CSV table of C-alpha atoms in Angstrom, one decimal:
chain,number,residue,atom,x,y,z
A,56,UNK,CA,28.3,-14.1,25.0
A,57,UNK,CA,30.1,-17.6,23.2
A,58,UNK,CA,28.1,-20.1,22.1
A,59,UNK,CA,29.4,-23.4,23.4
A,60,UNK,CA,28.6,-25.6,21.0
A,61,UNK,CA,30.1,-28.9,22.8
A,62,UNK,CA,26.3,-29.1,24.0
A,63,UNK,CA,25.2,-30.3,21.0
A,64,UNK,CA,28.0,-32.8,19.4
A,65,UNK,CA,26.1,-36.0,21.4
A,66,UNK,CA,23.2,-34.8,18.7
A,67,UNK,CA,24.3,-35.0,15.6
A,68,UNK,CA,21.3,-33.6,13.5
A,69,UNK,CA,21.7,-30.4,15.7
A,70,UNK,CA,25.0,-29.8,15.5
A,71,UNK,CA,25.2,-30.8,11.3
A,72,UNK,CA,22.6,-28.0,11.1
A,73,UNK,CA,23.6,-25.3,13.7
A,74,UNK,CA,27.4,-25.8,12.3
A,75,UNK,CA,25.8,-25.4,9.0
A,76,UNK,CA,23.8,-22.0,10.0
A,77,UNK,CA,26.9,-20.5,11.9
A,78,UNK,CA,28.9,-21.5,8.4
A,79,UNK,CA,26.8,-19.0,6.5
A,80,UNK,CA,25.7,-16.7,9.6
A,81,UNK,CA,28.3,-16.4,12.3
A,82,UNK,CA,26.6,-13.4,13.8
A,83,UNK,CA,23.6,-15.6,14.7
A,84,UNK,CA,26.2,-17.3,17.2
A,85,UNK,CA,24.1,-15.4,20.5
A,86,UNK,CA,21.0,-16.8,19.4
A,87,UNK,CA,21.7,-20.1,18.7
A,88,UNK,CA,23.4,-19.9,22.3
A,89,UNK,CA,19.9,-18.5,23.9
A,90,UNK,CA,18.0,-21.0,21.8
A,91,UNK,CA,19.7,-24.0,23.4
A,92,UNK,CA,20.9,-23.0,26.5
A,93,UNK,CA,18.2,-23.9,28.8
A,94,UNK,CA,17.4,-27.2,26.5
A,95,UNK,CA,16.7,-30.4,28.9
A,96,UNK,CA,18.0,-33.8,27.7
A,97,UNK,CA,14.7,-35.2,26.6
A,98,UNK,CA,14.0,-31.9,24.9
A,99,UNK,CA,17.4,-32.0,22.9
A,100,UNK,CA,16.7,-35.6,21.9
A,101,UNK,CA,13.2,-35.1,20.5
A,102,UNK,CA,14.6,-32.0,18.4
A,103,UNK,CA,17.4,-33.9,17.4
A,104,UNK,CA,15.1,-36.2,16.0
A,105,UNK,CA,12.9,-33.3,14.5
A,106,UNK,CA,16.8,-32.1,13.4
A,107,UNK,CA,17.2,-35.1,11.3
A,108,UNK,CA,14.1,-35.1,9.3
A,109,UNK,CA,15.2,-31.2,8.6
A,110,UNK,CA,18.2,-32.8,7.3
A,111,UNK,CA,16.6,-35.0,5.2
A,112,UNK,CA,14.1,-32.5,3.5
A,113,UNK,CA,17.3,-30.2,2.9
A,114,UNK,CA,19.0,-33.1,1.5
A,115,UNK,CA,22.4,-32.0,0.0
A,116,UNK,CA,21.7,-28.5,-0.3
A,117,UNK,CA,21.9,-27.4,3.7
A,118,UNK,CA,24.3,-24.1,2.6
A,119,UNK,CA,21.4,-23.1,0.7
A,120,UNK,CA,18.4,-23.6,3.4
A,121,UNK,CA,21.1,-21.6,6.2
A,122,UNK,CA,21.4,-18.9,3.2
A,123,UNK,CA,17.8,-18.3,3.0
A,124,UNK,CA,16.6,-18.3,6.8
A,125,UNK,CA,19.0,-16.1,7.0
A,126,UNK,CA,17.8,-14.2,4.1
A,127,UNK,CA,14.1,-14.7,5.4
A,128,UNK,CA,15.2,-13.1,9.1
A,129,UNK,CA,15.6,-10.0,6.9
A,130,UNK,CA,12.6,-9.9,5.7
A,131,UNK,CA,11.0,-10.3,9.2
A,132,UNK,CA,12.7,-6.9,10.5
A,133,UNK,CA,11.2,-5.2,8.0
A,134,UNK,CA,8.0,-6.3,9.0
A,135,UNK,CA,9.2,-6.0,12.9
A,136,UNK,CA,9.6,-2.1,12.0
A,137,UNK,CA,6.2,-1.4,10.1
A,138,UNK,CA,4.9,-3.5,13.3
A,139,UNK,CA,6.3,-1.5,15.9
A,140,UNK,CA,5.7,1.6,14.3
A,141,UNK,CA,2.3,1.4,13.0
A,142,UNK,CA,0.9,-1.6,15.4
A,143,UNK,CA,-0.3,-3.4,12.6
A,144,UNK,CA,0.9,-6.0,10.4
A,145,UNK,CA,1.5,-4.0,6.9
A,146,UNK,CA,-0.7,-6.7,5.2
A,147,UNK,CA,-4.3,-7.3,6.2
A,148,UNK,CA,-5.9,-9.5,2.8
A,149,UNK,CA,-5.2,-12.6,1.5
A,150,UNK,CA,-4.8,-11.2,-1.9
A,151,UNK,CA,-2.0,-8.5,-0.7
A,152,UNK,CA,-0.3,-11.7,0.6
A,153,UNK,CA,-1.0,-13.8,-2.5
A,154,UNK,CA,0.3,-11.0,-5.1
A,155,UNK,CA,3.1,-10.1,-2.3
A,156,UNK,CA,4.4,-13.5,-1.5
A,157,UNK,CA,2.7,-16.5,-2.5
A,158,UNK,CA,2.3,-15.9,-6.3
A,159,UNK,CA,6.4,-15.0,-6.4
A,160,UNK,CA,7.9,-18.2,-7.5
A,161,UNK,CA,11.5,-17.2,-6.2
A,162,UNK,CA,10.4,-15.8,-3.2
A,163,UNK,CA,8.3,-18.4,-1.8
A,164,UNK,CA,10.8,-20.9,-2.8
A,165,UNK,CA,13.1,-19.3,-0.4
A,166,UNK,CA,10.4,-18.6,2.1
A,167,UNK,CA,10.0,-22.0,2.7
A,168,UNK,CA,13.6,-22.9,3.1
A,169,UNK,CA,13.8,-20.7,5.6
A,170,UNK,CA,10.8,-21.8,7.6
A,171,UNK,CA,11.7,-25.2,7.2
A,172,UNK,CA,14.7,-24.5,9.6
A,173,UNK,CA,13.4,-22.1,11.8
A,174,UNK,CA,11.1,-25.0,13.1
A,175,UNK,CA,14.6,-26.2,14.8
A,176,UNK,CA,16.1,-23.2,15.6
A,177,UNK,CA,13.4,-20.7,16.6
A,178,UNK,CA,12.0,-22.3,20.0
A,179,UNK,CA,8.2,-21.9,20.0
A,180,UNK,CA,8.5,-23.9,16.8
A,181,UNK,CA,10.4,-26.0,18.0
A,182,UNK,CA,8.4,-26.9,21.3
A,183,UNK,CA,4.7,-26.8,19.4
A,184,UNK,CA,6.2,-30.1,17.8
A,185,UNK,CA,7.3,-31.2,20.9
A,186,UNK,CA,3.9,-30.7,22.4
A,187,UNK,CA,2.1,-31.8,19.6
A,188,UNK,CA,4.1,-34.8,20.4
A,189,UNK,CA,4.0,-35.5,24.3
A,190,UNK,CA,0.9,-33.8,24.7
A,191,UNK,CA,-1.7,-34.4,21.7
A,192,UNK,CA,-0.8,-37.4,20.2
A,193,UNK,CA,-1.0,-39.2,23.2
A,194,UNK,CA,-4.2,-38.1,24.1
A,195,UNK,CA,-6.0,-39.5,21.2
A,196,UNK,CA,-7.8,-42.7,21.1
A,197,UNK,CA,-7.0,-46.0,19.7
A,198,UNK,CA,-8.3,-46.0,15.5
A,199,UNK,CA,-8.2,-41.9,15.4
A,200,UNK,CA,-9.5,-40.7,12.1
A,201,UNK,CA,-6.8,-37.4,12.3
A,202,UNK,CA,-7.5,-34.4,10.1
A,203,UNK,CA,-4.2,-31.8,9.2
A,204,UNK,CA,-5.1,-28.4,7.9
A,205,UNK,CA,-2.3,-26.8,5.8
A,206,UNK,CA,0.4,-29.7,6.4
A,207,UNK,CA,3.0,-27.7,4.7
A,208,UNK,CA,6.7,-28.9,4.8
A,209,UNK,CA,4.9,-32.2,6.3
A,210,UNK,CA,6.7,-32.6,9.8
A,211,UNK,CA,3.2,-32.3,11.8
A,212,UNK,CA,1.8,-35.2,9.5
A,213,UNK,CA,5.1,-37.4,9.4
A,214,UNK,CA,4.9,-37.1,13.9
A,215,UNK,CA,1.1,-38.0,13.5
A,216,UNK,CA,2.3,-40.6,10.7
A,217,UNK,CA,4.4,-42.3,13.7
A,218,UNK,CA,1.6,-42.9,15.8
A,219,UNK,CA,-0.3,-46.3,16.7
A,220,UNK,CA,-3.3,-44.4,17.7
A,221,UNK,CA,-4.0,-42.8,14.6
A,222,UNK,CA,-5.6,-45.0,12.7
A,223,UNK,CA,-6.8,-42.6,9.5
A,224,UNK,CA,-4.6,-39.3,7.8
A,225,UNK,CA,-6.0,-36.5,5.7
A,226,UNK,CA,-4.5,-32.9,5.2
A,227,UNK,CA,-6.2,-30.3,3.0
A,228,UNK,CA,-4.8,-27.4,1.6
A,229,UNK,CA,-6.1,-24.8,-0.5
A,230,UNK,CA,-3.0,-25.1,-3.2
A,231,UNK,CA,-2.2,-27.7,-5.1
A,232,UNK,CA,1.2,-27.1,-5.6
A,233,UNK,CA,1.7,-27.1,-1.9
A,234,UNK,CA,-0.4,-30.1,-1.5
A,235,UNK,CA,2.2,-31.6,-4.6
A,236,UNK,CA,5.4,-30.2,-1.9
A,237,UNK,CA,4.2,-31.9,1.1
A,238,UNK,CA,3.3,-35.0,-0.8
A,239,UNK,CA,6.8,-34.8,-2.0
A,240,UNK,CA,8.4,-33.9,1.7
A,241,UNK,CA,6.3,-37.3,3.2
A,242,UNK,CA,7.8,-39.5,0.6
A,243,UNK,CA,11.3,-38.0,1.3
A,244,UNK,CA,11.0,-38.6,5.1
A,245,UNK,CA,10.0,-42.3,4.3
A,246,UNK,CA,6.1,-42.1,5.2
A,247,UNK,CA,4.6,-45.1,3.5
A,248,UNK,CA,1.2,-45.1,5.0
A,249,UNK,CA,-1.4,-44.0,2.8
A,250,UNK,CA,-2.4,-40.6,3.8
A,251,UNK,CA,-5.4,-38.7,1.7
A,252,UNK,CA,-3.9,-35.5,0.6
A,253,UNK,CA,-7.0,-33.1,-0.7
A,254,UNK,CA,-7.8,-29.8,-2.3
A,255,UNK,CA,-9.9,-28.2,0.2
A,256,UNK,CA,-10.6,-24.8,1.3
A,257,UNK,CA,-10.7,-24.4,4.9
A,258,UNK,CA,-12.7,-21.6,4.5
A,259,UNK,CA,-15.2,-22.7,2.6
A,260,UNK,CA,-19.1,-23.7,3.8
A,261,UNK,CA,-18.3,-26.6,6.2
A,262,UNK,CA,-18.1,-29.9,3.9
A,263,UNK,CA,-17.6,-32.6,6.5
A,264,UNK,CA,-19.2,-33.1,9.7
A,265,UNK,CA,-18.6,-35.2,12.7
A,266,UNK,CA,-15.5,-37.4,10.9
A,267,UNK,CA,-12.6,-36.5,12.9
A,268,UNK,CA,-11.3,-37.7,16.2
A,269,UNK,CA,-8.4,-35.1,16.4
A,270,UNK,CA,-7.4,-32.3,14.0
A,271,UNK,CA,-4.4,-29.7,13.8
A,272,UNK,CA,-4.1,-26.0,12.2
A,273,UNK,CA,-0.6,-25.1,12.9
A,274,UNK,CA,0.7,-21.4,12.0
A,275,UNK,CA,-2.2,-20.9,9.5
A,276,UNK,CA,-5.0,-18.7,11.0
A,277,UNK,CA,-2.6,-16.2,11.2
A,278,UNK,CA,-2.6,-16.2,7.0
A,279,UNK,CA,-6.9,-15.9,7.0
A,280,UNK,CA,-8.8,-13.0,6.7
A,281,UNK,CA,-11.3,-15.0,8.5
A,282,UNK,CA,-9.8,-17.2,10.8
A,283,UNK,CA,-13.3,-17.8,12.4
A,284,UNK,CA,-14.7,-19.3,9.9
A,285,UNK,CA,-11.8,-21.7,9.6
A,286,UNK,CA,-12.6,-23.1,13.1
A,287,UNK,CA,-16.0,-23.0,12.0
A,288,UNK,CA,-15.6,-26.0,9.5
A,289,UNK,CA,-13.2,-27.6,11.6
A,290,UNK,CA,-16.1,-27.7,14.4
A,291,UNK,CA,-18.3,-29.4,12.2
A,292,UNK,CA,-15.6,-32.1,11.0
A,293,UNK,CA,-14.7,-32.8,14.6
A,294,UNK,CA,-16.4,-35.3,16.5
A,295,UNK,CA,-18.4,-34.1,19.6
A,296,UNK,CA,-15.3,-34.6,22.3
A,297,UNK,CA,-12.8,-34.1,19.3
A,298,UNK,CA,-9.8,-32.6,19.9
A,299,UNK,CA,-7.7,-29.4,18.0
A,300,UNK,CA,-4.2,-28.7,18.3
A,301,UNK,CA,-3.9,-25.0,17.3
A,302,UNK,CA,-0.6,-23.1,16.7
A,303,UNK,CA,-1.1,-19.3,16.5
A,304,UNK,CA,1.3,-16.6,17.2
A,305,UNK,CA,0.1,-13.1,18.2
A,306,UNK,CA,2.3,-9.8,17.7
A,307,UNK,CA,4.2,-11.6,15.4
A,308,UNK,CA,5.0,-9.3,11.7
A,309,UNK,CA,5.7,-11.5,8.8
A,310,UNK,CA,5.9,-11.2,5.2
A,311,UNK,CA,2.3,-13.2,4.8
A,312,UNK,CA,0.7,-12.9,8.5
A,313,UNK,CA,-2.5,-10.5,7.7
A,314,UNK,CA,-4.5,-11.5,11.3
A,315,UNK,CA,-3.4,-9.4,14.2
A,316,UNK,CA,-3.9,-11.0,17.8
A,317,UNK,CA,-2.5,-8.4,20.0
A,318,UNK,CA,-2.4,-11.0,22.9
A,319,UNK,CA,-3.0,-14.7,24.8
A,320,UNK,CA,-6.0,-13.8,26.0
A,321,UNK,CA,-7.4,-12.0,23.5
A,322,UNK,CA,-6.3,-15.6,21.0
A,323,UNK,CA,-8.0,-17.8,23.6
A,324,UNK,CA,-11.3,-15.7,23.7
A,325,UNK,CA,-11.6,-16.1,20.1
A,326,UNK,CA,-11.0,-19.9,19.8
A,327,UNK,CA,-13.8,-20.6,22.8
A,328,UNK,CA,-15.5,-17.7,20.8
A,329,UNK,CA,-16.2,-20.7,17.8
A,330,UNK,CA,-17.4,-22.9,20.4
A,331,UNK,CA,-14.3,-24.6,21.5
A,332,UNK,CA,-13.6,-25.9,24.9
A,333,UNK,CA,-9.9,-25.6,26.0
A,334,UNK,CA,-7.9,-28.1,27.2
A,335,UNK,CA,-4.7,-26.6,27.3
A,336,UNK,CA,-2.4,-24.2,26.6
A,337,UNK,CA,1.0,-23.0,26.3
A,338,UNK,CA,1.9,-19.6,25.6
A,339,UNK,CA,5.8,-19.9,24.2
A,340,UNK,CA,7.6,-16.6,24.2
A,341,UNK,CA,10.2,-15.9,21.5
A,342,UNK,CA,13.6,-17.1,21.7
A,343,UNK,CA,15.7,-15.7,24.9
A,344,UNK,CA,12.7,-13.8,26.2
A,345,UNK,CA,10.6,-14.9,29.4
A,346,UNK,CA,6.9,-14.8,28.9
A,347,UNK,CA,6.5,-11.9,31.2
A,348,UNK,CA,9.1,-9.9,29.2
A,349,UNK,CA,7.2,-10.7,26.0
A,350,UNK,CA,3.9,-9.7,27.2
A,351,UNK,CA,5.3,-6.4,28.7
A,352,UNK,CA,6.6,-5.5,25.2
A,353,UNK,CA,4.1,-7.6,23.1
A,354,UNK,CA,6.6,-9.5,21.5
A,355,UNK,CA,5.8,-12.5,19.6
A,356,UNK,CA,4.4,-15.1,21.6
A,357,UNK,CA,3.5,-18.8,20.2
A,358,UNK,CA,-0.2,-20.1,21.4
A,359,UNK,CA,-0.5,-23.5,21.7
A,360,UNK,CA,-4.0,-24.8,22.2
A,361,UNK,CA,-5.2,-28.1,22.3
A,362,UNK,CA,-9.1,-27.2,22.2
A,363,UNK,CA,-12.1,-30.0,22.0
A,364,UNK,CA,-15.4,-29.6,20.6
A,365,UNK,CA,-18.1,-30.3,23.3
A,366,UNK,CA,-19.7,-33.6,23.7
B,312,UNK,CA,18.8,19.2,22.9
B,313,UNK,CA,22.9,18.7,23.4
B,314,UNK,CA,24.8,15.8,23.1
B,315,UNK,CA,25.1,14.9,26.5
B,316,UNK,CA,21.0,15.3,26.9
B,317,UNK,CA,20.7,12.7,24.0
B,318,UNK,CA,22.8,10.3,25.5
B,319,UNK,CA,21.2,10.7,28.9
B,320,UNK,CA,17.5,10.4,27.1
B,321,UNK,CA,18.9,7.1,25.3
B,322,UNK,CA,20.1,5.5,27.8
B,323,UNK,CA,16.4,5.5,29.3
B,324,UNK,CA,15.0,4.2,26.3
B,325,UNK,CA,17.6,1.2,26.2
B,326,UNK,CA,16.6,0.4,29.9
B,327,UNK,CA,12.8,0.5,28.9
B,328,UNK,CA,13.2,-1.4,25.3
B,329,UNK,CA,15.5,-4.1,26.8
B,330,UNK,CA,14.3,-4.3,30.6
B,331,UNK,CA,17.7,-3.6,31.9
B,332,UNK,CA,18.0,-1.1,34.4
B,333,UNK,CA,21.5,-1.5,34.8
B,334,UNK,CA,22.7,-0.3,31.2
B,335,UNK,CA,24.9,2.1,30.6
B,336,UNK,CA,26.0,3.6,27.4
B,337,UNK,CA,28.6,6.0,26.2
B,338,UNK,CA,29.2,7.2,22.8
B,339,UNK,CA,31.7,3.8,22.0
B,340,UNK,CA,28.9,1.7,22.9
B,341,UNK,CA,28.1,-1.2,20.6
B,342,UNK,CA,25.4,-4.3,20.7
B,343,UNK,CA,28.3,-6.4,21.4
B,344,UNK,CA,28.6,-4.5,25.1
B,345,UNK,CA,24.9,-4.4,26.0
B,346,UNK,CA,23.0,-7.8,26.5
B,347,UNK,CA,19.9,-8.3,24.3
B,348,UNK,CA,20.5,-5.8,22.1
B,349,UNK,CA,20.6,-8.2,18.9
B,350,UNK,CA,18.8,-7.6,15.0
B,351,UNK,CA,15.5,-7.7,16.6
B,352,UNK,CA,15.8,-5.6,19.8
B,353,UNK,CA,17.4,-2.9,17.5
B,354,UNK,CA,14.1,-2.5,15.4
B,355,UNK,CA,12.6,-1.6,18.7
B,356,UNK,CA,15.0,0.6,20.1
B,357,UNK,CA,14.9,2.4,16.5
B,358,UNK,CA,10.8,3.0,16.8
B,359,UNK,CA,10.9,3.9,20.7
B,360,UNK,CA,14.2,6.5,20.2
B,361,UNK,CA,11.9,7.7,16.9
B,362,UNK,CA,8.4,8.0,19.3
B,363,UNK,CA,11.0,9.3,22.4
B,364,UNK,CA,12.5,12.2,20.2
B,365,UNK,CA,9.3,12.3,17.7
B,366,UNK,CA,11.8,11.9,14.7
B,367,UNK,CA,11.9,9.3,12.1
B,368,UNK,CA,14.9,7.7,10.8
B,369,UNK,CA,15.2,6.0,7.3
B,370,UNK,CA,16.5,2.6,6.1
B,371,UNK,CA,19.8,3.8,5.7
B,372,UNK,CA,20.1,5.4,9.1
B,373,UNK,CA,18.8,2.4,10.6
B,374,UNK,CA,21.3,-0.2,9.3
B,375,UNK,CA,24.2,2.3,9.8
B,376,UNK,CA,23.1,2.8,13.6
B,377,UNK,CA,26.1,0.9,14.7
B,378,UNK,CA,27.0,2.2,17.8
B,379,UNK,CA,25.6,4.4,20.2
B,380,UNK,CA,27.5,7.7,18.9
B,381,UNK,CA,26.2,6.9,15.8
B,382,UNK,CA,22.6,7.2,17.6
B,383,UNK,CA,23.3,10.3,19.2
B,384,UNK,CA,25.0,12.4,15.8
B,385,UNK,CA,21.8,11.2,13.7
B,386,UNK,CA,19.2,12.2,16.6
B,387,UNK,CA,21.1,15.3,16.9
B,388,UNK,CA,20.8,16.0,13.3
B,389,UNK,CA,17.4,15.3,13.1
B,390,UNK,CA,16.3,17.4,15.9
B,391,UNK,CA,18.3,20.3,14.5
């Protein structure tokens, strides 16, 4: 298989970035072909957009992101084997993650270059924004008070930033120094409008209650030991009729995923488990695989659920 | 187990792990000549070969698994 890249030159943030990649990886050449082959124009043109805010966060230093996605791919096999082999993910508390990954300056540094691209090239990330975007945003009301939990490398906030329903922003996160790097990531991608940026544990006895119009956990239950009770608060700070845009994936090994869903069902059971109504939901199979192939082999498939606390 | 039973073993393993009944594999055989079989397929074809033939292959093995002889000589080895 040859990756035609003459797809891609009308989008200029792609192709910067998938040139970049293929600079420092050519091997990755197969993938990047099954990740855009199937792409339709409206699609493309959304994730060039997402492309060029990827851009901006890398700044000057695009070599370096390639280098460590491609470093942090590596690190995913390894999990892929203890996965396969044992059926578990090899990590299973938040303090095996912490002293494994999160506490290791280096590592996490390059852990999060390496997401940071992936939301492009890996396509259930790259769809969950475009569904967060054509799907949830659009469903809110005019003067939406909008909660984020775990905002991250800020992408989810800066899309929810964009939008004249949204009247109200806040994002919680249990670290400060992430809180500090998303803070940082919405001032590089321009976002002027104030947005309340707090030290809050998700987990944590349920602090707010009824506030929020709309609210999104995206690839963070997956990190919990108790991913219930995280819906839990989120219940209570959700209006009755509120809605949740959740991003989960199941059989899916990573260096800091200790919650194991072993399938779609079994994910959706759990969130109407905590008293969730759904709405939606999209079940996005990993790159180059249909969803029947990845449920035949429990591969990792991306949940997307847009869930609403009953009136 | 001879060489020849290996291969034939194998090549039902590939067709399982990558859903393609129409592969078929000879000792030359790399992932460039078999669709799907890429960095992540090849962790999976490592554990089912390992649950097929109840071995167990290390780190090394596994990153030096290059082509499908390769498979065979270590399988071979391993099932003595």
């Amino acid at each position: 298989m040859t990756f035609d890249r003459s797809r891609l030159r009308p989008f200029a943030n792609l192709d910067k970035i998938v040139g970049a990649l293929l600079e420092v990886w050519p091997e990755h050449a197969d993938y990047c072909e099954a990740r855009f082959r199937d792409d339709p124009p409206g699609f493309m043109t959304r994730s060039d957009e997402l492309a060029g805010l990827v851009v901006k966060l890398a700044g000057g230093d695009l070599a370096t992101y390639c280098q460590d996605y491609k470093w942090m791919c590596a690190e995913f096999l390894k999990e892929e084997l203890y996965f396969r082999r044992e059926g578990r993910y090899r990590l299973s508390t938040f303090k095996e993650a912490y002293d494994e990954v999160y506490n290791k300056a280096d590592y996490m540094s390059r852990y999060v270059r390496g997401i940071l691209l992936s939301q492009l090239i890996w396509t259930p990330h790259a769809r969950a924004f475009d569904y967060f975007r054509t799907h949830f945003l659009p469903g809110n009301p005019p003067g939406t008070n909008h909660l984020e939990v775990g905002p991250g490398h800020g992408l989810f906030l800066y899309f929810a930033s964009q939008d004249a329903n949204i009247a109200r922003l806040e994002a919680w996160d249990v670290s400060q120094s992430s809180i500090a790097a998303s803070r940082h990531a919405l001032q590089t991608l321009g976002v002027t409008r104030p947005i309340s940026l707090i030290e809050q544990d998700v987990l944590a006895a349920p602090s707010r209650s009824e506030e929020f119009h709309s609210a999104i956990i995206s690839e963070v239950l997956e990190h919990l030991e108790r991913p219930d009770l995280a819906l839990q608060t989120l219940r209570q700070a959700l209006k009755p009729g509120g809605r949740l845009f959740i991003n989960v994936p199941v059989n899916s090994p990573a260096p800091d995923h200790i919650y194991l869903w072993t399938g779609t069902g079994e994910f959706i059971d759990f969130v109407k488990g905590q008293g969730f109504e759904i709405e939606t939901s999209q079940f996005l199979p990993m790159t180059g695989h249909s969803l029947e192939r990845a449920v035949k082999h429990k591969l990792s498939i991306s949940c997307i659920v847009i869930a609403r606390k009953p009136q | 187990m001879s060489p020849d039973a290996i291969l034939a073993k194998l090549t039902d393993v590939f067709r399982d792990v990558l859903d393609e009944d129409g592969v078929v594999l000879s000792r030359g055989t790399t992932a460039k000549d078999v669709a799907g079989w890429d960095s992540l397929s090849h962790v999976r074809l490592v554990v089912a070969v390992e649950q097929e033939f109840g071995i167990r292959f290390d780190t090394a093995e596994i990153s030096g698994l290059a082509n499908v002889g390769e498979f065979v000589n270590v399988i071979a080895r391993k099932l003595g």
